[in-house]
Coordinates of C-alpha atoms in Angstrom, one line a residue:
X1362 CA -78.0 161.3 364.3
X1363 CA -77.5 162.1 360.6
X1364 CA -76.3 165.5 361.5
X1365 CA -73.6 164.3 364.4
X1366 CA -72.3 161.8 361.8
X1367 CA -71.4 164.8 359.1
X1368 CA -70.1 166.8 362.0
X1369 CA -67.7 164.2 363.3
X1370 CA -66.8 163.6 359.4
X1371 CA -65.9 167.1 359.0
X1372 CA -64.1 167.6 362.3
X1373 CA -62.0 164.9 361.2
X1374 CA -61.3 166.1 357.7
X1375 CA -60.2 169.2 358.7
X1376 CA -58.0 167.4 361.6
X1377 CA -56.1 165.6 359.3
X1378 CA -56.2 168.4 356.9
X1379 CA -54.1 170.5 359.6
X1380 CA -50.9 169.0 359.8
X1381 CA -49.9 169.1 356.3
X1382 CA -51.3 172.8 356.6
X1383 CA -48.8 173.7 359.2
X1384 CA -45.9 171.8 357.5
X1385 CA -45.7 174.7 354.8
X1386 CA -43.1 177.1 355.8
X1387 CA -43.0 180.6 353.4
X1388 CA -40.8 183.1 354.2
X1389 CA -38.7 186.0 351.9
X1390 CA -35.7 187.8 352.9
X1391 CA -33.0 190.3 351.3
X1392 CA -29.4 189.5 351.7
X1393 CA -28.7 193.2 353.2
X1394 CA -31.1 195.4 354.0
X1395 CA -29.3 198.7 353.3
X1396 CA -27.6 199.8 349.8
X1397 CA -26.9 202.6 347.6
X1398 CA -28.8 203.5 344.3
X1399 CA -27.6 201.7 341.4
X1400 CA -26.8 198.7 343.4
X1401 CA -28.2 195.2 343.8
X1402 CA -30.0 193.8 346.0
X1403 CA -30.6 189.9 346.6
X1404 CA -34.1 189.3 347.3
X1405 CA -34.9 185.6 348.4
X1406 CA -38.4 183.6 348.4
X1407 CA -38.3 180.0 350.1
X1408 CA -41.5 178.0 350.2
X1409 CA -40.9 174.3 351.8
X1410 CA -43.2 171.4 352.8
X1411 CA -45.0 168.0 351.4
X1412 CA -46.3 170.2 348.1
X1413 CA -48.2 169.1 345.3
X1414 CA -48.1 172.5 343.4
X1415 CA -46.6 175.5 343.4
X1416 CA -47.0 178.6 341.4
X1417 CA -44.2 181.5 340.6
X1418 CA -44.6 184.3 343.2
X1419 CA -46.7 187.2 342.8
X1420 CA -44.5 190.1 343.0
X1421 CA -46.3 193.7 344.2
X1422 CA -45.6 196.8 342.0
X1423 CA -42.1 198.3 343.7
X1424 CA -41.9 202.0 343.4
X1425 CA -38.1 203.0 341.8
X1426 CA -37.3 199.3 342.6
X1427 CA -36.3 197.6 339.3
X1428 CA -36.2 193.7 339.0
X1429 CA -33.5 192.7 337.2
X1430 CA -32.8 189.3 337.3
X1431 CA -34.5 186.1 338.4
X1432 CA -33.6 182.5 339.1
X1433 CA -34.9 179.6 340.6
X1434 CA -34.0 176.7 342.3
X1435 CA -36.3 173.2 343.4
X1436 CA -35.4 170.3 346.0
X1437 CA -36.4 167.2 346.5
X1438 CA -36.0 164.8 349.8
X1439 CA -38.0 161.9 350.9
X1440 CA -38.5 162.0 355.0
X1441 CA -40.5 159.2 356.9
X1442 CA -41.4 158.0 352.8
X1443 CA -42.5 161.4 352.6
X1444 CA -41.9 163.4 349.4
X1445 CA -40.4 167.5 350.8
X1446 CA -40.3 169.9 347.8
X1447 CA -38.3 173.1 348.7
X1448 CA -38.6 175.6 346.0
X1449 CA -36.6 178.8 346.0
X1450 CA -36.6 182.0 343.3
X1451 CA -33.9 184.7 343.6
X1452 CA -34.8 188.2 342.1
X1453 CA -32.1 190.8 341.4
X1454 CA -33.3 194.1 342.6
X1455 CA -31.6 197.3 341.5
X1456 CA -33.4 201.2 343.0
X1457 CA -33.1 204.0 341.1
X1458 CA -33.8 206.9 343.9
X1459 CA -32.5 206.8 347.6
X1460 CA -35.1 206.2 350.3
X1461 CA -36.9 203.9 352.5
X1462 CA -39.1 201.2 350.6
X1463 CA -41.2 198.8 352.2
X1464 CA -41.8 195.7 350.0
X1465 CA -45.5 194.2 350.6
X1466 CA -45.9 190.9 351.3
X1467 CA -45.3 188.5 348.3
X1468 CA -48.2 186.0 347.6
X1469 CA -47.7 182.6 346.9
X1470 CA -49.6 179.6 344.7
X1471 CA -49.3 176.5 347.1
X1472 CA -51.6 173.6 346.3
X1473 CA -55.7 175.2 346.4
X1474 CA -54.6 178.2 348.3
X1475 CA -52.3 181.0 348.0
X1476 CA -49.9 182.2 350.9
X1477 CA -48.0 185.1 351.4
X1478 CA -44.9 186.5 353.2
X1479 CA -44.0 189.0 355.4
X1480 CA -43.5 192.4 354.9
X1481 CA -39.7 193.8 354.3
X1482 CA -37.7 197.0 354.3
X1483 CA -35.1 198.3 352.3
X1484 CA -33.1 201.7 352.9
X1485 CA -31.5 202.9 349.9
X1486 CA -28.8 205.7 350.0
X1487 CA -27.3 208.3 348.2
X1488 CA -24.5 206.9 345.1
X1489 CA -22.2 208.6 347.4
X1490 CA -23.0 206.4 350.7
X1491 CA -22.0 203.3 348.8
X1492 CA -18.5 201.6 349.3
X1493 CA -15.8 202.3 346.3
X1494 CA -15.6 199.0 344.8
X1495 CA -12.2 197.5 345.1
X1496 CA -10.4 197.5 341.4
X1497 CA -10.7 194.5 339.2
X1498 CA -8.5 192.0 339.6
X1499 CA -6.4 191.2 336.0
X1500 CA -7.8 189.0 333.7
X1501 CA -4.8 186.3 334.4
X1502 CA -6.0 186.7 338.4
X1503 CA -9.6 186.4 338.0
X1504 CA -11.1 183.6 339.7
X1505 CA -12.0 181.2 337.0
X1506 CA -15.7 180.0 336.6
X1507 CA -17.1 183.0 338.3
X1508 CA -21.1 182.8 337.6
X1509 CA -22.2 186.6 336.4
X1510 CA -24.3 188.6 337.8
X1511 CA -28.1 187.1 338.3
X1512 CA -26.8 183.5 338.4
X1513 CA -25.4 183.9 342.1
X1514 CA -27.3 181.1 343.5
X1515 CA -29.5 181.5 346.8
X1516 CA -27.7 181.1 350.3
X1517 CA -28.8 177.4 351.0
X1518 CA -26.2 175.0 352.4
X1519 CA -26.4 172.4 349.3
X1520 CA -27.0 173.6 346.3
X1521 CA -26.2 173.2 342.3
X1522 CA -26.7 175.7 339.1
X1523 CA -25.9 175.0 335.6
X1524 CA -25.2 177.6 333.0
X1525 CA -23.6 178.0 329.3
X1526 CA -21.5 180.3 327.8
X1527 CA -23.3 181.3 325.3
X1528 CA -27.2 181.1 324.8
X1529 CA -27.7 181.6 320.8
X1530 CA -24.3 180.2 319.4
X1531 CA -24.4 179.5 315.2
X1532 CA -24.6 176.1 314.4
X1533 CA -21.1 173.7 314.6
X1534 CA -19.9 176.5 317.4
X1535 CA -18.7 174.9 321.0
X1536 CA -21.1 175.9 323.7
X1537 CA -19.6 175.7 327.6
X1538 CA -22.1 173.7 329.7
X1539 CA -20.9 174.1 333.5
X1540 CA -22.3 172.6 336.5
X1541 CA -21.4 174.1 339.5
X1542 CA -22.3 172.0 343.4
X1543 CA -22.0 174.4 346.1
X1544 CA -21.6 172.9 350.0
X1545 CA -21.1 175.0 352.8
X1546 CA -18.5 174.0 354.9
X1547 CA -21.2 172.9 357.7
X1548 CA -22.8 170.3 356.1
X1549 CA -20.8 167.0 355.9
X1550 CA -22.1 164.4 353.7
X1551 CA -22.2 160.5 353.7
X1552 CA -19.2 159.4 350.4
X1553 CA -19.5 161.6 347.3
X1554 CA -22.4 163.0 345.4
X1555 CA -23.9 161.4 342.5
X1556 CA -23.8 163.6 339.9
X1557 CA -26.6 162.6 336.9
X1558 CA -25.7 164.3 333.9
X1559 CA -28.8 166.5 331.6
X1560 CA -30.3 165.6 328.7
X1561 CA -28.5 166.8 325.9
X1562 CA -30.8 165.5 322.7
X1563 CA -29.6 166.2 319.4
X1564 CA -26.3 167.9 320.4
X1565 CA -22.8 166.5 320.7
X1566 CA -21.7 166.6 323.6
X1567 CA -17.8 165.6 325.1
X1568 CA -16.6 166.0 328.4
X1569 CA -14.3 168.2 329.6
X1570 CA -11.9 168.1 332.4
X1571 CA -13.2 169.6 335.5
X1572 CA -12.3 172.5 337.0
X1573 CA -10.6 173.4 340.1
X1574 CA -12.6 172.9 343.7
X1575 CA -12.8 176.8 345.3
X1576 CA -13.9 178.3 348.3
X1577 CA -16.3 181.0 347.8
X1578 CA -18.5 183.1 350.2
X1579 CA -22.3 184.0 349.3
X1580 CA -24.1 186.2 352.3
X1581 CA -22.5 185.1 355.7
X1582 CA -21.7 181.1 354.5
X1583 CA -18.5 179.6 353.3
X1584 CA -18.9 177.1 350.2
X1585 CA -16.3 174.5 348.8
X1586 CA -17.4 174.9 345.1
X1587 CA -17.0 171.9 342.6
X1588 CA -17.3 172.5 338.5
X1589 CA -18.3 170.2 335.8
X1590 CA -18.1 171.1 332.2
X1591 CA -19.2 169.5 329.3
X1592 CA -18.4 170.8 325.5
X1593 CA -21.9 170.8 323.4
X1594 CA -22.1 171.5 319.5
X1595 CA -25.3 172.0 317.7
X1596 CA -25.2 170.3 314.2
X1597 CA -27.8 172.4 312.6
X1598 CA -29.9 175.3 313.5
X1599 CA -32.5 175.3 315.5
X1600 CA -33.9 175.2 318.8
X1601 CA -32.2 172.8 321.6
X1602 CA -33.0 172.0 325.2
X1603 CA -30.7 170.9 327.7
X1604 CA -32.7 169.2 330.3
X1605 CA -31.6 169.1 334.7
X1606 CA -28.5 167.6 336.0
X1607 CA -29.7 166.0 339.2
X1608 CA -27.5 165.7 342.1
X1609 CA -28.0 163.0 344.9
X1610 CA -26.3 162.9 348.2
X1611 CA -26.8 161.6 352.0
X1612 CA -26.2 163.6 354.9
X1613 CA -26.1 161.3 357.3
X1614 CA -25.9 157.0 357.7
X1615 CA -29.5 157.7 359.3
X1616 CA -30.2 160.3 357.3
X1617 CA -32.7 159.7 354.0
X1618 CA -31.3 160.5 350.7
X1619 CA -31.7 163.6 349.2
X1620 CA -31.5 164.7 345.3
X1621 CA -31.5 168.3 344.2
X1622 CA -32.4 169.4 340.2
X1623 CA -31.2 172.3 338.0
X1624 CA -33.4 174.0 335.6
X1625 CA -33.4 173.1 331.9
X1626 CA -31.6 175.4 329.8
X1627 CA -32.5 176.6 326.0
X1628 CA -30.5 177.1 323.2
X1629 CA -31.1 178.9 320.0
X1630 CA -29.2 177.9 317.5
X1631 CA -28.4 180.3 314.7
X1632 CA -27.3 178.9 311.1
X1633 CA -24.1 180.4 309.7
X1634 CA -24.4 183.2 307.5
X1635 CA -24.8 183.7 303.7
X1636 CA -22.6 187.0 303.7
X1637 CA -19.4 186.6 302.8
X1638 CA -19.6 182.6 302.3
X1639 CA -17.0 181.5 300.0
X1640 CA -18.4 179.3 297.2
X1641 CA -16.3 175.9 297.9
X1642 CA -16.6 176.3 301.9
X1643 CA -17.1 172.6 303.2
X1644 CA -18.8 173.6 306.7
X1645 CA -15.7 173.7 309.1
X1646 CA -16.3 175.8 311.7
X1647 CA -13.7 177.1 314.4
X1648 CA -10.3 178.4 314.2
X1649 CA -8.1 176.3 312.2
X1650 CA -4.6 176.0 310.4
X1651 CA -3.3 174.2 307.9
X1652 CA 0.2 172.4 307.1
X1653 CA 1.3 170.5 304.2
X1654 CA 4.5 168.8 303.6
X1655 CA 5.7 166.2 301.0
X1656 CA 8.3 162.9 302.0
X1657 CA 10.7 163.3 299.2
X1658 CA 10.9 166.2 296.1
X1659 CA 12.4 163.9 293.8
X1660 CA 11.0 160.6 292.6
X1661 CA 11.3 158.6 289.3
X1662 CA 8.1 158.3 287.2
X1663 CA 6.4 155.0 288.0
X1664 CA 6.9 156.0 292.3
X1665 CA 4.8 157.1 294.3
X1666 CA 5.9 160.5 296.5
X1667 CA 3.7 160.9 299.6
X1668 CA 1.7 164.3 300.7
X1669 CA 0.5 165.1 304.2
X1670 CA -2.2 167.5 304.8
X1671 CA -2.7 168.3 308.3
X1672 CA -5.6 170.8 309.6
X1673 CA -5.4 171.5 313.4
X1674 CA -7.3 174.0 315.7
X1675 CA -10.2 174.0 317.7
X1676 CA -13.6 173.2 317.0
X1677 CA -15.6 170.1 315.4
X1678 CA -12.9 168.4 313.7
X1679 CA -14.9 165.4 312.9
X1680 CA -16.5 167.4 310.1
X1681 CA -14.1 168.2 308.5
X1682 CA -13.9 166.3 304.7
X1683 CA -10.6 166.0 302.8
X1684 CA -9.5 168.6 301.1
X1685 CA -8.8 168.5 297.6
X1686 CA -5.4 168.5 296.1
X1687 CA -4.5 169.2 292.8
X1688 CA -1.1 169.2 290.6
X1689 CA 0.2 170.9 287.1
X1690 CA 1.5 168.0 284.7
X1691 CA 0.7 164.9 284.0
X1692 CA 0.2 163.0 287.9
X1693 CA -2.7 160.7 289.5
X1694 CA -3.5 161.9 293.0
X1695 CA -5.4 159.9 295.4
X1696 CA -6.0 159.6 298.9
X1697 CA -4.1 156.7 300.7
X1698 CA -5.2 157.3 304.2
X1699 CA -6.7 159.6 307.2
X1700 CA -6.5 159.9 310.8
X1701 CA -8.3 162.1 313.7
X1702 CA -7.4 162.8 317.1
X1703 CA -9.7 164.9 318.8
X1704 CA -8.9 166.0 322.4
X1705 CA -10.0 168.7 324.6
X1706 CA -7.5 172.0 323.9
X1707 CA -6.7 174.4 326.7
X1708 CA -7.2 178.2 326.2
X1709 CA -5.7 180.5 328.8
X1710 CA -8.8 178.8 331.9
X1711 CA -11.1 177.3 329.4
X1712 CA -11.3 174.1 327.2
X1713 CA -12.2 173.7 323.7
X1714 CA -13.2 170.7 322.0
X1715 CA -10.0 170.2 319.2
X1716 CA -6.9 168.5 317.7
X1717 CA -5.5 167.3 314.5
X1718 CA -6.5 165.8 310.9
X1719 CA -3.7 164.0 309.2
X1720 CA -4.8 163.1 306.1
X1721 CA -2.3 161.4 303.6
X1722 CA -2.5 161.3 299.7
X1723 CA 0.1 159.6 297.0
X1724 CA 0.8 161.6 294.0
X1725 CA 2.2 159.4 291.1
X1726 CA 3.6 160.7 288.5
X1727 CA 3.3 159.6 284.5
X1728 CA 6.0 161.6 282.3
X1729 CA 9.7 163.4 283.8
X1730 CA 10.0 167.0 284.9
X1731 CA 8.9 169.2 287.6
X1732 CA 5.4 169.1 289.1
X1733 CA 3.8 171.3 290.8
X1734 CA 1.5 170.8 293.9
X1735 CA -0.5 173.3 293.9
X1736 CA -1.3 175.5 297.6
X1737 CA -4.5 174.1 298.9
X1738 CA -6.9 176.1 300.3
X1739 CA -9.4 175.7 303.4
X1740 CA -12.1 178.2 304.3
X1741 CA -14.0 178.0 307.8
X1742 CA -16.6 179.9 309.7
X1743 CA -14.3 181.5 312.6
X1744 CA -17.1 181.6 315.3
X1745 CA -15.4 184.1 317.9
X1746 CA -14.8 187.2 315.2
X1747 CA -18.3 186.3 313.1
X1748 CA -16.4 185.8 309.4
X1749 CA -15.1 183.3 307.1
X1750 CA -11.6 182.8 307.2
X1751 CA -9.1 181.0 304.9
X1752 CA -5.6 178.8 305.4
X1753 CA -3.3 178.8 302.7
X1754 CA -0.8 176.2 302.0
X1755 CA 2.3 177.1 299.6
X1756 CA 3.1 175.7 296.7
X1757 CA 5.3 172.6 296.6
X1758 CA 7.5 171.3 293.8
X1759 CA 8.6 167.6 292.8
X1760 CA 11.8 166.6 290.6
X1761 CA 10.8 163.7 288.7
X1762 CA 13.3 161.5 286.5
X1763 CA 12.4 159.2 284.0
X1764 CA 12.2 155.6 284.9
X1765 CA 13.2 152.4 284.2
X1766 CA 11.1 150.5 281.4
X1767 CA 10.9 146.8 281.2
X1768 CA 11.3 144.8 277.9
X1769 CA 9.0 142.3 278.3
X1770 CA 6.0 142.2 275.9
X1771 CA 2.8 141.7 277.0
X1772 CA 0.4 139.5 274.3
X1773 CA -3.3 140.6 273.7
X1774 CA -4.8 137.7 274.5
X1775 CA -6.7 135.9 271.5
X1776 CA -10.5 135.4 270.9
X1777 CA -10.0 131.7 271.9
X1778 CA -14.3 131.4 273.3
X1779 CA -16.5 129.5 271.8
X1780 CA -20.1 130.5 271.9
X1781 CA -22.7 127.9 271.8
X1782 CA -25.9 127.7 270.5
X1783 CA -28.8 125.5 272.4
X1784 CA -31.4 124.4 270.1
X1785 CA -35.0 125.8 270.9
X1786 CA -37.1 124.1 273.1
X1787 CA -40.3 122.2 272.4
X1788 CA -43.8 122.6 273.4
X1789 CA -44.8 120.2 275.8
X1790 CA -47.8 119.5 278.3
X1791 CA -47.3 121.3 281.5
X1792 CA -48.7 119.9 284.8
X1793 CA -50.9 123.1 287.0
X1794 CA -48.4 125.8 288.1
X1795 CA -49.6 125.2 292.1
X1796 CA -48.4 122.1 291.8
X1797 CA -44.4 123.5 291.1
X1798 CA -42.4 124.1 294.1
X1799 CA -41.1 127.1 292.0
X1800 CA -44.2 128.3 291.9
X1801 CA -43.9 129.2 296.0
X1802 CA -40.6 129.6 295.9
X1803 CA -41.3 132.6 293.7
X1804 CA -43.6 134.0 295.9
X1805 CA -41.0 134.5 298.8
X1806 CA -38.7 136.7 295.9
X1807 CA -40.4 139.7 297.1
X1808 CA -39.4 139.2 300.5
X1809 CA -36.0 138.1 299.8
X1810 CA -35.6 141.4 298.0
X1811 CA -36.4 142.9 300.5
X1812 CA -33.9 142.1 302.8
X1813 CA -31.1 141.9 300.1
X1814 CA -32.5 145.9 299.5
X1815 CA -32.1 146.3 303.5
X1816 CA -28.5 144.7 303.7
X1817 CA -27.6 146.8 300.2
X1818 CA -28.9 149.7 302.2
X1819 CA -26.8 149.5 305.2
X1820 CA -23.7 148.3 303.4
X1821 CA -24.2 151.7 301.4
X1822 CA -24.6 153.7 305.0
X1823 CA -21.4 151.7 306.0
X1824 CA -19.6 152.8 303.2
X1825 CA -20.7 156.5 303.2
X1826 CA -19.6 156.4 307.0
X1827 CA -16.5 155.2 306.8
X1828 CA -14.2 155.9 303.9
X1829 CA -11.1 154.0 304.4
X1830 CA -14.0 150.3 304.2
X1831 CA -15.0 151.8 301.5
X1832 CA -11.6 151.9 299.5
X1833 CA -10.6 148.4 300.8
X1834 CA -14.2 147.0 300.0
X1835 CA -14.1 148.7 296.2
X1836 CA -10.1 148.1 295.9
X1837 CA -10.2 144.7 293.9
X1838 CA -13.2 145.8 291.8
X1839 CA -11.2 148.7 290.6
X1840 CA -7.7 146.9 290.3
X1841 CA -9.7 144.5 288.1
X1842 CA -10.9 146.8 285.7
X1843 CA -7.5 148.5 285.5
X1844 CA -5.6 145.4 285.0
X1845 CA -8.4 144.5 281.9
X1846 CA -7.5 147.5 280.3
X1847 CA -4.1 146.7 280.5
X1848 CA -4.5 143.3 278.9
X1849 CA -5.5 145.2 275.7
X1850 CA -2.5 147.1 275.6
X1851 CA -0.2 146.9 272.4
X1852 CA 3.0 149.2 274.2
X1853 CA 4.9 147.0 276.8
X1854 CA 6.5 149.9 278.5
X1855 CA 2.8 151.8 278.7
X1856 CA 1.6 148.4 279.8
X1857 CA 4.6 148.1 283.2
X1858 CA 4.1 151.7 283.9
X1859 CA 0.3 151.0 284.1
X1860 CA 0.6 147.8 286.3
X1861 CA 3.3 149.2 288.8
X1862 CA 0.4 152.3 289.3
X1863 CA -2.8 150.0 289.2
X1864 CA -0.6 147.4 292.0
X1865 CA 0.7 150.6 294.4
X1866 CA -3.2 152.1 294.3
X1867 CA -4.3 148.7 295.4
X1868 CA -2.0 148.0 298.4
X1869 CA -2.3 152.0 299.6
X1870 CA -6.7 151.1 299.4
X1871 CA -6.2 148.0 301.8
X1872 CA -3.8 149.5 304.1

């Protein structure tokens, strides 16, 4: 009886064991099976079904048949509440001699077994068989976005691949993340796909504006091809991973929804480098220019004549510090002001992250004559030729008259405090310390420190952030301490000029 019962168990183990055993469907195939040496081949491997794990194929050793590129590709789609994982991997194949090859049958990890395909034949002929390939088109008639060789992705009817433009840029360089969702013309779906955008840790990333849709053709299917690109800059070097975009779409109202991933992507990110890196460059990186131009080239002493320093150009404007400016004779500059538009900037059929740096500075000067602003110079790490360049402003000049001096005398104020003197306390009985409410109150100081240490902190960080708080936060302070060492002035005339520069500072820091 004990022996029927283990039967039955095992008959109906292996019963239930069946179906998902026949629901895994493995086949290869090549995209043409005839070429000529040299050329490439497409060779495709599709395993399908309710998987748990799957393993890379095992390719067989190919006689004059040279791999040389692979992708892959997984899909996800829940049927009946039923989880269908579809992975496929594209190899690029490329003989060397003419012939006929047979290609064995590729084995497979799925789950606790290992599958394999069927056997395929590829006929290879002479360099002279193959078709002349039709001239390039022009680089202005190119069809934008086109994915290079090895990224083609596999013929299936829905399908996504990302890829950047470049995998080891230096650090602060714009690397091109584009999406690309393939749907054959066949397939119709239910309202738009949800597109879910990768991970993108530790890199900045802005959008870009997306490209064109474009029909393209991959083995005997028509595709309407969509593109989504997204600028990403590495701030440092190092090594980055850009995780999957995921895709979700329905096919039909009755149909379940279906979500389809891209592989992760990796990024090595190489630091700028140390030869021929001038000794005052700031860290810009890109290809900038720089324009300077003054409001007025004559003032009186005592006014104020306005400088703007613009840098423009692609790359990661936000960066970029403000430059210093200097001048010959006897002038206060400071920094009045900044502003930063950043934008995507189009290039021929790409996008770069860029735009413009305005930042504004009022030069004041003390004594009459000509001053001299002198050309200021920018150096940046110019990403596409490898070197440190340089933008030059010119030289600038500035007429200044003498000004008008008031008459009115300001009085050094008299020593008119009077300092007192407490008498010293006595000794006197003191009841038990635990008994004082001081005596608790000073044990919460520590605590209290703490957070006035944690709100000095942060107003610090605020300040270090953003410069233009920091001038209005630290304007009065200073104008104070100006205006005290006025007070003890004995010149009037020294004492007007003084207080018209100390008064324009001031309302130029809290605008």
């Amino acid at each position: 009886m004990k022996r029927i019962r283990v039967a039955m168990a095992c008959v109906l183990a292996l019963l239930v064991m069946l179906p998902a055993w026949a629901e895994v469907d493995l086949h290869a195939s090549l995209n043409r099976d005839t070429a000529a040496v040299g050329e490439v081949v497409q060779l495709t491997v599709a395993v399908s079904g309710a998987l748990t794990g799957v393993g890379d194929p095992r390719l067989p050793q190919l006689d004059y048949l040279n791999v040389v590129s692979t992708s892959s590709q997984k899909s996800i789609q829940f049927i009946n509440g039923q989880m269908q994982t579809t992975t496929t991997w594209v190899y690029g194949i490329r003989a060397s001699r003419e012939g006929t090859y047979t290609i064995p049958a590729i084995e497979v990890p799925v789950d606790d077994r290992v599958l394999s395909t069927q056997v395929l034949t590829l006929r290879v002929l002479p360099p002279a068989s193959a078709s002349r390939p039709s001239p390039a088109p022009p680089p202005d008639l190119a069809p934008p976005d086109e994915p290079p060789p090895g990224t083609q992705p596999s013929v299936e009817p829905i399908q996504a691949i990302t890829e950047v433009s470049n995998r080891t840029p230096y650090a602060g360089e714009q690397v091109t993340l584009t999406l690309r969702f393939y749907q054959a013309h066949s397939v119709m779906l239910i309202g738009n796909a949800e597109y879910s955008p990768p991970t993108t840790d530790g890199l900045i990333s802005e959008p870009l504006p997306d490209g064109p849709q474009r029909t393209e053709r991959l083995g005997n299917m028509s595709f309407e091809v969509a593109t989504r690109q997204t600028a990403l800059i590495a701030p440092a070097p190092g090594q980055y991973t850009i995780g999957p975009a995921t895709i979700t779409f329905r096919r039909g109202y009755m149909q379940p929804e279906e979500s389809i991933q891209t592989d992760p992507i990796t990024l090595d990110v190489r630091p700028l480098p140390e030869r021929g890196r001038p000794a005052d460059f700031g860290g810009a990186v890109g290809n900038l220019d720089l324009a300077v131009s003054l409001s007025t080239p004559r003032v009186r002493v005592g006014e104020a004549a306005s400088l703007r320093l613009t840098i423009s150009g692609t790359g990661d404007l936000r960066q970029i510090e403000a430059p210093e400016v200097t001048v010959d004779g006897d002038a206060r500059v400071y920094q009045s002001g900044e502003e930063r538009k950043i934008e995507p900037q189009q290039r021929g059929q790409e996008f770069a992250i860029g735009g413009s740096v305005t930042f504004d500075y009022l030069i004041m000067p003390r004594e009459a004559g000509t001053l001299t602003v002198n050309p200021v110079v920018m150096h940046y790490f110019n990403p596409r030729s490898g070197r440190y360049e340089s933008s030059q402003s010119a030289a600038l000049s500035i007429d200044v008259a003498p000004g008008e001096m008031g008459e009115t005398v300001i009085e050094a104020p008299g020593d008119e405090l009077r300092y007192i003197k407490d008498n010293a306390l006595g000794l006197h009985t003191r009841p038990p310390i635990t008994s004082n409410v001081l005596f608790w109150l000073l044990q919460a100081l520590p605590l209290v420190g703490l957070g006035l240490a944690y709100m000095h902190r942060a107003e610090q960080l605020r300040r270090a952030r953003d410069p233009r708080y920091r001038r209005r936060v630290e304007a009065a302070a200073h104008a104070r301490r100006q205006l005290s060492e006025i007070s003890r002035m004995q010149q009037p005339a020294e004492a007007y000029r003084r207080g018209d520069e100390v008064l324009a500072e001031y309302i130029a820091a809290r605008t």
